[in-house]
mmCIF file of C-alpha atoms in Angstrom:
data_model
loop_
_atom_site.group_PDB
_atom_site.id
_atom_site.type_symbol
_atom_site.label_atom_id
_atom_site.label_comp_id
_atom_site.label_asym_id
_atom_site.label_seq_id
_atom_site.Cartn_x
_atom_site.Cartn_y
_atom_site.Cartn_z
ATOM 1 C CA ASP A 1 0.000 0.000 0.000
ATOM 2 C CA ALA A 2 1.108 3.529 -0.721
ATOM 3 C CA MET A 3 2.044 5.234 2.475
ATOM 4 C CA VAL A 4 4.022 7.717 4.503
ATOM 5 C CA ILE A 5 6.712 6.199 6.690
ATOM 6 C CA GLN A 6 8.488 7.847 9.577
ATOM 7 C CA ASN A 7 11.572 6.579 11.306
ATOM 8 C CA PRO A 8 12.188 6.136 14.086
ATOM 9 C CA ARG A 9 8.824 6.067 15.851
ATOM 10 C CA TYR A 10 10.443 7.030 19.120
ATOM 11 C CA GLN A 11 13.638 9.050 19.451
ATOM 12 C CA VAL A 12 15.459 10.047 22.591
ATOM 13 C CA THR A 13 18.150 12.667 22.376
ATOM 14 C CA GLN A 14 20.147 14.716 24.815
ATOM 15 C CA PHE A 15 19.787 18.415 25.356
ATOM 16 C CA GLY A 16 21.808 20.173 22.667
ATOM 17 C CA LYS A 17 22.652 17.010 20.719
ATOM 18 C CA PRO A 18 21.660 17.238 17.036
ATOM 19 C CA VAL A 19 18.981 14.845 15.900
ATOM 20 C CA THR A 20 17.520 13.936 12.520
ATOM 21 C CA LEU A 21 14.067 12.558 11.881
ATOM 22 C CA SER A 22 13.238 10.967 8.577
ATOM 23 C CA CYS A 23 10.167 10.635 6.427
ATOM 24 C CA SER A 24 9.646 8.707 3.237
ATOM 25 C CA GLN A 25 6.648 8.296 0.984
ATOM 26 C CA THR A 26 5.553 5.907 -1.724
ATOM 27 C CA LEU A 27 2.698 8.154 -2.887
ATOM 28 C CA ASN A 28 4.920 10.156 -5.227
ATOM 29 C CA HIS A 29 3.364 13.373 -3.954
ATOM 30 C CA ASN A 30 5.053 16.640 -4.769
ATOM 31 C CA VAL A 31 4.434 18.332 -1.421
ATOM 32 C CA MET A 32 5.869 17.208 1.907
ATOM 33 C CA TYR A 33 5.219 18.804 5.289
ATOM 34 C CA TRP A 34 6.660 18.711 8.766
ATOM 35 C CA TYR A 35 4.455 19.439 11.746
ATOM 36 C CA GLN A 36 5.215 19.678 15.425
ATOM 37 C CA GLN A 37 2.473 18.509 17.752
ATOM 38 C CA LYS A 38 2.617 18.942 21.501
ATOM 39 C CA SER A 39 0.314 17.169 23.866
ATOM 40 C CA SER A 40 -3.358 18.043 23.393
ATOM 41 C CA GLN A 41 -2.562 20.667 20.766
ATOM 42 C CA ALA A 42 -3.153 21.021 17.074
ATOM 43 C CA PRO A 43 -0.327 20.153 14.709
ATOM 44 C CA LYS A 44 1.811 23.210 14.064
ATOM 45 C CA LEU A 45 3.276 23.553 10.589
ATOM 46 C CA LEU A 46 7.031 24.023 10.637
ATOM 47 C CA PHE A 47 7.720 24.051 6.888
ATOM 48 C CA HIS A 48 6.864 22.343 3.666
ATOM 49 C CA TYR A 49 8.435 21.505 0.338
ATOM 50 C CA TYR A 50 6.681 21.908 -2.963
ATOM 51 C CA ASP A 51 8.911 19.821 -5.162
ATOM 52 C CA LYS A 52 12.317 21.265 -4.296
ATOM 53 C CA ASP A 53 11.002 24.643 -3.193
ATOM 54 C CA PHE A 54 11.343 25.089 0.541
ATOM 55 C CA ASN A 55 8.682 27.084 2.387
ATOM 56 C CA ASN A 56 9.461 28.013 5.967
ATOM 57 C CA GLU A 57 6.833 29.250 8.391
ATOM 58 C CA ALA A 58 7.665 32.659 9.817
ATOM 59 C CA ASP A 59 7.613 31.448 13.415
ATOM 60 C CA THR A 60 9.652 28.280 12.929
ATOM 61 C CA PRO A 61 12.827 28.583 15.008
ATOM 62 C CA ASP A 62 16.160 28.567 13.192
ATOM 63 C CA ASN A 63 17.012 25.499 15.234
ATOM 64 C CA PHE A 64 14.807 23.511 12.857
ATOM 65 C CA GLN A 65 16.054 22.715 9.378
ATOM 66 C CA SER A 66 14.861 20.430 6.641
ATOM 67 C CA ARG A 67 16.214 18.638 3.612
ATOM 68 C CA ARG A 68 14.472 16.976 0.722
ATOM 69 C CA PRO A 69 17.065 15.171 -1.368
ATOM 70 C CA ASN A 70 14.490 13.603 -3.670
ATOM 71 C CA THR A 71 10.744 13.224 -4.115
ATOM 72 C CA SER A 72 10.485 10.316 -1.727
ATOM 73 C CA PHE A 73 12.461 11.502 1.271
ATOM 74 C CA CYS A 74 12.356 14.446 3.623
ATOM 75 C CA PHE A 75 14.389 15.015 6.771
ATOM 76 C CA LEU A 76 13.890 17.191 9.819
ATOM 77 C CA ASP A 77 17.083 18.300 11.532
ATOM 78 C CA ILE A 78 17.008 19.805 14.994
ATOM 79 C CA ARG A 79 20.411 21.357 15.468
ATOM 80 C CA SER A 80 20.372 21.883 19.221
ATOM 81 C CA PRO A 81 17.302 20.359 20.813
ATOM 82 C CA GLY A 82 15.936 21.997 23.906
ATOM 83 C CA LEU A 83 13.520 20.589 26.427
ATOM 84 C CA GLY A 84 10.771 22.576 24.731
ATOM 85 C CA ASP A 85 11.303 20.674 21.505
ATOM 86 C CA ALA A 86 10.005 17.445 22.987
ATOM 87 C CA ALA A 87 6.932 16.665 20.926
ATOM 88 C CA MET A 88 5.427 14.433 18.291
ATOM 89 C CA TYR A 89 6.723 15.275 14.825
ATOM 90 C CA LEU A 90 4.392 14.478 11.995
ATOM 91 C CA CYS A 91 5.268 14.200 8.347
ATOM 92 C CA ALA A 92 2.545 14.584 5.744
ATOM 93 C CA THR A 93 2.283 14.634 1.975
ATOM 94 C CA SER A 94 -0.123 16.005 -0.568
ATOM 95 C CA GLU A 95 -0.293 16.489 -4.306
ATOM 96 C CA TYR A 96 -0.669 19.904 -5.877
ATOM 97 C CA ARG A 97 -1.317 20.533 -9.554
ATOM 98 C CA THR A 98 -1.628 24.042 -10.906
ATOM 99 C CA GLY A 99 -5.164 24.748 -11.979
ATOM 100 C CA GLY A 100 -6.171 21.181 -11.448
ATOM 101 C CA ALA A 101 -7.010 18.537 -8.965
ATOM 102 C CA TRP A 102 -5.239 18.291 -5.694
ATOM 103 C CA HIS A 103 -5.421 15.968 -2.761
ATOM 104 C CA GLU A 104 -5.759 16.025 0.967
ATOM 105 C CA GLN A 105 -2.828 15.401 3.258
ATOM 106 C CA TYR A 106 -1.657 11.931 4.130
ATOM 107 C CA PHE A 107 0.101 11.603 7.460
ATOM 108 C CA GLY A 108 2.776 9.305 8.719
ATOM 109 C CA PRO A 109 2.535 7.718 12.170
ATOM 110 C CA GLY A 110 4.792 10.347 13.708
ATOM 111 C CA THR A 111 8.035 10.322 15.642
ATOM 112 C CA ARG A 112 7.836 11.057 19.338
ATOM 113 C CA LEU A 113 10.917 12.972 20.387
ATOM 114 C CA THR A 114 12.086 12.992 23.982
ATOM 115 C CA VAL A 115 14.826 15.385 25.083
ATOM 116 C CA THR A 116 16.730 14.486 28.234
ATOM 117 C CA ALA B 1 -6.177 35.773 9.230
ATOM 118 C CA GLN B 2 -7.691 32.425 8.577
ATOM 119 C CA SER B 3 -8.725 30.390 11.588
ATOM 120 C CA VAL B 4 -10.485 27.229 12.547
ATOM 121 C CA THR B 5 -12.448 26.955 15.772
ATOM 122 C CA GLN B 6 -13.485 23.709 17.358
ATOM 123 C CA LEU B 7 -15.974 24.249 20.145
ATOM 124 C CA GLY B 8 -15.363 21.964 23.081
ATOM 125 C CA SER B 9 -11.936 20.514 23.745
ATOM 126 C CA HIS B 10 -13.577 17.482 25.364
ATOM 127 C CA VAL B 11 -16.870 15.825 24.453
ATOM 128 C CA SER B 12 -18.287 12.843 26.306
ATOM 129 C CA VAL B 13 -21.124 10.679 25.007
ATOM 130 C CA SER B 14 -22.594 7.336 25.922
ATOM 131 C CA GLU B 15 -22.155 4.389 23.622
ATOM 132 C CA GLY B 16 -24.987 4.436 21.093
ATOM 133 C CA ALA B 17 -25.622 8.152 21.480
ATOM 134 C CA LEU B 18 -25.279 10.831 18.815
ATOM 135 C CA VAL B 19 -21.836 12.300 18.301
ATOM 136 C CA LEU B 20 -21.647 15.985 17.358
ATOM 137 C CA LEU B 21 -18.287 17.725 17.061
ATOM 138 C CA ARG B 22 -18.340 21.356 16.037
ATOM 139 C CA CYS B 23 -16.088 23.193 13.636
ATOM 140 C CA ASN B 24 -16.311 26.765 12.382
ATOM 141 C CA TYR B 25 -13.947 28.517 10.036
ATOM 142 C CA SER B 26 -13.364 32.141 9.264
ATOM 143 C CA SER B 27 -13.167 33.060 5.634
ATOM 144 C CA SER B 28 -15.081 34.941 3.025
ATOM 145 C CA VAL B 29 -13.959 32.402 0.474
ATOM 146 C CA PRO B 30 -15.261 28.873 0.918
ATOM 147 C CA PRO B 31 -12.319 26.678 1.760
ATOM 148 C CA TYR B 32 -11.706 23.013 1.386
ATOM 149 C CA LEU B 33 -12.626 21.287 4.642
ATOM 150 C CA PHE B 34 -11.465 18.131 6.354
ATOM 151 C CA TRP B 35 -11.939 16.089 9.472
ATOM 152 C CA TYR B 36 -9.121 13.937 10.762
ATOM 153 C CA VAL B 37 -9.011 11.448 13.622
ATOM 154 C CA GLN B 38 -5.965 10.768 15.750
ATOM 155 C CA TYR B 39 -5.504 7.818 18.078
ATOM 156 C CA PRO B 40 -2.854 7.974 20.813
ATOM 157 C CA ASN B 41 0.701 7.992 19.489
ATOM 158 C CA GLN B 42 -0.444 7.786 15.898
ATOM 159 C CA GLY B 43 -0.634 10.100 12.933
ATOM 160 C CA LEU B 44 -3.783 11.733 11.619
ATOM 161 C CA GLN B 45 -6.192 9.716 9.525
ATOM 162 C CA LEU B 46 -8.601 11.376 7.122
ATOM 163 C CA LEU B 47 -12.255 10.814 8.028
ATOM 164 C CA LEU B 48 -13.863 12.884 5.298
ATOM 165 C CA LYS B 49 -13.452 15.956 3.159
ATOM 166 C CA TYR B 50 -15.488 18.621 1.420
ATOM 167 C CA THR B 51 -14.216 20.222 -1.752
ATOM 168 C CA THR B 52 -17.146 21.091 -4.000
ATOM 169 C CA GLY B 53 -20.566 19.704 -4.794
ATOM 170 C CA ALA B 54 -22.839 18.011 -2.289
ATOM 171 C CA THR B 55 -22.643 19.733 1.069
ATOM 172 C CA LEU B 56 -23.368 16.586 3.059
ATOM 173 C CA VAL B 57 -20.268 14.468 3.027
ATOM 174 C CA LYS B 58 -20.027 10.881 4.190
ATOM 175 C CA GLY B 59 -16.804 9.474 5.507
ATOM 176 C CA ILE B 60 -15.366 6.365 7.041
ATOM 177 C CA ASN B 61 -16.583 4.649 10.186
ATOM 178 C CA GLY B 62 -20.111 6.030 9.826
ATOM 179 C CA PHE B 63 -19.152 9.686 10.203
ATOM 180 C CA GLU B 64 -20.581 12.488 8.124
ATOM 181 C CA ALA B 65 -20.326 16.259 8.025
ATOM 182 C CA GLU B 66 -22.327 19.050 6.475
ATOM 183 C CA PHE B 67 -20.841 22.175 4.973
ATOM 184 C CA LYS B 68 -22.992 25.193 5.768
ATOM 185 C CA LYS B 69 -21.672 28.255 4.032
ATOM 186 C CA SER B 70 -24.108 30.647 5.711
ATOM 187 C CA GLU B 71 -22.934 29.480 9.122
ATOM 188 C CA THR B 72 -19.281 28.937 8.093
ATOM 189 C CA SER B 73 -19.529 25.560 9.769
ATOM 190 C CA PHE B 74 -18.527 21.981 9.073
ATOM 191 C CA HIS B 75 -19.772 19.960 12.024
ATOM 192 C CA LEU B 76 -19.009 16.253 12.306
ATOM 193 C CA THR B 77 -21.714 13.805 13.313
ATOM 194 C CA LYS B 78 -22.250 10.112 13.833
ATOM 195 C CA PRO B 79 -25.677 8.722 14.716
ATOM 196 C CA SER B 80 -24.472 6.093 17.169
ATOM 197 C CA ALA B 81 -21.182 6.241 19.042
ATOM 198 C CA HIS B 82 -19.014 3.189 19.432
ATOM 199 C CA MET B 83 -16.308 2.630 22.014
ATOM 200 C CA SER B 84 -13.751 2.535 19.206
ATOM 201 C CA ASP B 85 -14.630 6.133 18.288
ATOM 202 C CA ALA B 86 -12.835 7.418 21.369
ATOM 203 C CA ALA B 87 -9.998 9.513 19.941
ATOM 204 C CA GLU B 88 -9.061 13.078 19.168
ATOM 205 C CA TYR B 89 -10.666 14.766 16.197
ATOM 206 C CA PHE B 90 -9.248 17.654 14.220
ATOM 207 C CA CYS B 91 -11.011 19.914 11.789
ATOM 208 C CA ALA B 92 -8.799 21.401 9.089
ATOM 209 C CA VAL B 93 -9.205 23.857 6.250
ATOM 210 C CA LYS B 94 -7.197 24.599 3.141
ATOM 211 C CA TYR B 95 -7.501 28.051 1.646
ATOM 212 C CA ASN B 96 -4.716 28.452 -0.832
ATOM 213 C CA PHE B 97 -1.752 26.779 -2.342
ATOM 214 C CA ASN B 98 -0.496 24.111 -0.022
ATOM 215 C CA LYS B 99 -1.240 25.327 3.489
ATOM 216 C CA PHE B 100 -3.617 23.555 5.810
ATOM 217 C CA TYR B 101 -4.887 25.065 9.070
ATOM 218 C CA PHE B 102 -5.955 22.869 11.963
ATOM 219 C CA GLY B 103 -8.364 23.453 14.792
ATOM 220 C CA SER B 104 -7.228 22.809 18.342
ATOM 221 C CA GLY B 105 -8.878 19.404 18.441
ATOM 222 C CA THR B 106 -11.715 17.747 20.333
ATOM 223 C CA LYS B 107 -11.168 14.685 22.458
ATOM 224 C CA LEU B 108 -14.116 12.343 22.262
ATOM 225 C CA ASN B 109 -14.801 10.073 25.218
ATOM 226 C CA VAL B 110 -17.323 7.272 24.811
ATOM 227 C CA LYS B 111 -18.847 5.901 27.988
ATOM 228 C CA PRO B 112 -20.079 2.312 28.135
#
C-alpha cells in the first residue's frame, strides 16, 4: 500500500545534541510537510516543500532545518534540541497541480521525540 | 487571518448516542474542509473531506459532516457512538496553495 513512513517512531536525544528525523513516501506526492504537535494541541506547521522549493513558516525557530534530497524523502534536523522541543513530529504529503485537482494530506505515524 | 475553531476541547457521550463535534472557520472564500481522527501515538487519519458539490459528506466509520456556508460551519456527526470512536478529532481547512490550518482538536470520550 502507498504510504508515509516515519523513522524512528520514538527518538530520545540529549539536550543540545543534534537529531535527525526521517520521512519517506511511496505516494509520489510533490508536497511534503513537517508538523510539530505537543500534547493536546493542534499540529503546528514548521515548513513544507513543494517539489524542491522550501517554504518556511515565519515562526519556525532557526534550530529547525529540513532537507528533501528527492521526491520520496524528507528530513527534519534539529540542530540543538531543547527541552521545549520534545513533541510528536508528523510528516505529511499532498499532491498539488496548478489549476487542477489536488489531494488532501496523508500523514505518517509520527516520531515522538524525547529530550533528556 | 484564517482560523479554525473547534468548540469543546472534550466531548463525552454514551455508547450508542449521537456524536456531534463542532467546527467553524473564518473566511469569506469557501475553503476546502477536512476532518481527521488521531488515536494515541499515531498520525492523523482522514475521516472525510469537502471540496465542491454536495454539502453533506459521508466518511469512514459512519461519520458524516455538512458544509454550511451561511454558518461557516462543518460539524461532524455520527448517529451512534461506538467505544472505538474514542480519539481526538481535528477539523482542518485549506484556503490556498499548499497550506492547511488545523483546529485545536476535540477529544471524544465514549462511555459504556
